[in-house]
Amino acid sequence: MYYFKFIFTCFFILVSLSANALDPDELLQADQAFKVSAVTTKDGNVKISWLIADGYYLYRKKISFTSKTDSILIERADLPAGKIKKDPNFGDMEVYRHSIKSLLTLKRPAAATTFALLVKHQGCADAGLCYPPQRTVLNINLPAINAPQTSDSFNPLDQISKGLGQSLALFSDKLLPADEAFQFFATIKDAHTLNLQWRIADGYYLYREKFNLQLSSDSAIDTQLLSYDIPHGKATHDEAFGDVELLYNNLSFNVPLARSNTAEHEITLTAKFQGCAERGVCYPPMQKTVNLLLPVSSTAATTSPLASVKKKPESEQDLIVASLQQDSFFLTLLSFLGFGLLLAFTPCVFPMIPILSGIIVGHGENITHRKAFFLSLSFVLASAITYTVFGVLAALFGSNLQAIFQAPWVIYLFSAIFIALSLSMFGFYNLELPKSLQTRLQNTSNKHRDGSFISAAVMGVLSSLIVGPCVAAPLAAALMYIGQTGDVILGGSALFVMGFGMGVPLLIIGASAGSLLPKAGHWLNASKIVFGVIMLAVAVWMLERIIAPELTMLFWAMLCIIPAIYLRVLDPLPEIDSGWHKFWKGAGVILLAYGVLILIGLSAGNTNPLLPLKGLASGSTNPQQEAPIEFKRVASLAELDQKLKAASAQGKWVMLDFYADWCISCKEMEAYTLNNPDVKQALSSFVLLQADVTENNDQDKALLKAFDLIGPPAILFFNLNQQEQSSARVIGYQEAEAFLQHLSQL
């Protein structure tokens, strides 16, 4: 009963943290706390207003507008600067209180008189509760206009006068809205060139490193951005971003285009950038989307392979992120429970089975069906909570915290623990606490009956951190969602449910072990020896990450041959013997034979214990296919940039593989997918790069952060223009057949 109270208390505290133990009757409904309305202006545009109740606030970053009328586009949305709120979880955030107005500049046909606008916003109460994202569709009647609004109505004199006006803002107490501090303009220079301009107010600057330009997926079918040069700025060291260049006043540069469609057509360009005010306030990342009409071109560009470009699907993790943003709370949790069940049958979870089984067997004849189940539940809940806590921290602070626990000394220590436990099961010694401490623990156990449950929970925490560090697509998606939105409640809940789903098979195995394992006698001793060998196997499997592969092969051979000798595989069977003795004799023969094969493979230079004789078969006529895939290592962003430029000069795409010795799925991907003969043939036209982030040093972290990755395994693809194809990312393990199909879509 105490154990149930303990779990319920932990769960209640977790829920209370998200709601601050508020009485729902004291809180306003979202539509009452944040009343949104719309009015039209004389020039045919729309002004959106919010009336915010006292004690409530809106996040500036969470406000967005989407046109639901196909013929009407939103050219610009002006939001005023908010007040900076120091949030203990999310840092400095811009928020609005009391009221806010936003002007939407529309591009619409003259005949359009109705406009459906989707408004998204999110806010919180000062009392501590945050509302889920709100979606409101406003149906607006528009006044008739004499002529359609186009980008040709741009008046340089008006813009210059606005620039002069905003230049005086340095002497004002209020910060300029982002759209006034950093005015963005995009124009067509010619059929193959765009011109982009930013007018930056005095006292403000943009980061050169934060520019990113992208075409929409529809536009990218027949148009592509080529390499462009951003003017250099003032070099400085920023406390937040390191060594950067700051751009002041006016910024202008050209962006060349590669076109396969020479007819007049419209493209959609998204420009992302970020800047700050010199007084010390930095704006959140900004994004502007414009539609540009490309004129007829007399010739198609010959520098781009766009003739056969197909529209690419979103990557798996992007689709999961989209579902997190769109699906209901309970549907999301149900989906992640399914993801967890699927991940349960991967190498991330397999090593936990002998660990949990060893814990149960270690209780000997005292084990019961009920106790085995609750031991398993303690192990699984602790593991799931660990995934949640460390996952949320990793997403919010941009670091794979599991990697910290992959340091060699941690691996050596944990392997030594497993070796000590295995020797104890062999009967070499008994692991006992001092008598005085045993007495105290016994008294506590008699009161609460949960001492062993705490031990199982501790093993669950350590196992999730050290034994099975994996980054699969669902995990990466949840971390991306938390990092992008700061929604710890939904993201953390998804991580917890996924972690619990991964542990469901462990619950089943643990519960069955309680009823299937023998209670006493010779068979119980035999079971302990079997699990002792399994724990030694776990120790060797962990050491694989940090020791030479040849030494690992030797350990695997010893682990097969020595137990076979103990099974008396070399002794003759008596004339009258039981069937079980014959069974164990046969198992010993198999172990001995496999151990010898591993030794033969080791002497031939092989390092894969699962394929010890690979390459030794007679008639192997293609040694190139038998050779392992070769990567060029990159250790920094500068080195990666050089390799990308060299590959572009050769007219080759680039595949970048993020790898670590402690990453289980990385080794699985390299052994069974990337070294598949068909896969190696398909990759022969690529430049193959690999970033080894085993040490998790500053350069490794910078590489991961540059691509918004939490950790390996991850495979990225870069086109001839040195641009990463984010929709083509592969996160986690993928079988050879699926990977070949993925390559065919590039």
CSV table of N, CA and C in Angstrom, one decimal, residues 655-661 663 665-667 689-694 703-704 711-716 730:
chain,number,residue,atom,x,y,z
A,655,MET,N,26.7,13.1,-48.1
A,655,MET,CA,25.9,12.4,-47.0
A,655,MET,C,26.8,12.6,-45.7
A,656,LEU,N,26.2,13.1,-44.7
A,656,LEU,CA,26.9,13.4,-43.4
A,656,LEU,C,26.3,12.5,-42.3
A,657,ASP,N,27.1,11.6,-41.7
A,657,ASP,CA,26.6,10.6,-40.7
A,657,ASP,C,27.1,11.0,-39.4
A,658,PHE,N,26.2,11.3,-38.4
A,658,PHE,CA,26.6,11.6,-37.0
A,658,PHE,C,26.7,10.2,-36.3
A,659,TYR,N,27.9,10.0,-35.7
A,659,TYR,CA,28.2,8.7,-35.1
A,659,TYR,C,28.8,8.9,-33.7
A,660,ALA,N,28.6,7.9,-32.9
A,660,ALA,CA,29.4,7.8,-31.6
A,660,ALA,C,29.6,6.4,-31.2
A,661,ASP,N,30.7,6.1,-30.6
A,661,ASP,CA,31.0,4.7,-30.2
A,661,ASP,C,30.0,4.2,-29.1
A,663,CYS,N,26.9,4.9,-29.1
A,663,CYS,CA,25.5,4.9,-29.7
A,663,CYS,C,25.2,3.5,-30.3
A,665,SER,N,22.4,2.3,-31.8
A,665,SER,CA,21.8,2.3,-33.2
A,665,SER,C,22.8,2.7,-34.3
A,666,CYS,N,23.9,3.5,-33.9
A,666,CYS,CA,24.9,3.9,-34.8
A,666,CYS,C,25.6,2.7,-35.4
A,667,LYS,N,26.1,1.9,-34.4
A,667,LYS,CA,26.8,0.7,-34.8
A,667,LYS,C,25.9,-0.3,-35.6
A,689,LEU,N,30.7,11.7,-45.5
A,689,LEU,CA,31.4,12.4,-44.4
A,689,LEU,C,30.8,11.8,-43.1
A,690,GLN,N,31.6,11.8,-42.0
A,690,GLN,CA,31.2,11.3,-40.8
A,690,GLN,C,31.7,12.2,-39.6
A,691,ALA,N,30.7,12.6,-38.8
A,691,ALA,CA,31.1,13.4,-37.6
A,691,ALA,C,31.0,12.5,-36.4
A,692,ASP,N,32.2,12.2,-35.8
A,692,ASP,CA,32.3,11.3,-34.7
A,692,ASP,C,32.2,12.2,-33.4
A,693,VAL,N,31.0,12.1,-32.7
A,693,VAL,CA,30.7,12.9,-31.6
A,693,VAL,C,30.9,12.1,-30.3
A,694,THR,N,31.7,11.1,-30.3
A,694,THR,CA,31.9,10.2,-29.1
A,694,THR,C,32.3,11.0,-27.9
A,703,LEU,N,28.6,21.1,-33.7
A,703,LEU,CA,28.1,20.4,-34.9
A,703,LEU,C,26.7,20.0,-34.7
A,704,LEU,N,26.4,19.4,-33.5
A,704,LEU,CA,25.0,19.0,-33.3
A,704,LEU,C,24.0,20.1,-33.2
A,711,GLY,N,21.4,14.2,-30.6
A,711,GLY,CA,22.5,13.3,-30.6
A,711,GLY,C,22.4,12.3,-31.7
A,712,PRO,N,23.3,11.4,-31.8
A,712,PRO,CA,23.3,10.4,-32.9
A,712,PRO,C,22.3,9.3,-32.6
A,713,PRO,N,21.9,8.5,-33.6
A,713,PRO,CA,22.4,8.5,-35.0
A,713,PRO,C,21.5,9.5,-35.8
A,714,ALA,N,22.1,10.1,-36.8
A,714,ALA,CA,21.4,11.0,-37.7
A,714,ALA,C,22.2,11.1,-39.0
A,715,ILE,N,21.5,11.0,-40.1
A,715,ILE,CA,22.2,11.1,-41.4
A,715,ILE,C,21.5,12.3,-42.2
A,716,LEU,N,22.4,13.2,-42.6
A,716,LEU,CA,21.9,14.4,-43.3
A,716,LEU,C,22.5,14.4,-44.8
A,730,VAL,N,17.5,11.3,-41.9
A,730,VAL,CA,17.2,9.9,-41.3
A,730,VAL,C,17.7,10.0,-39.9
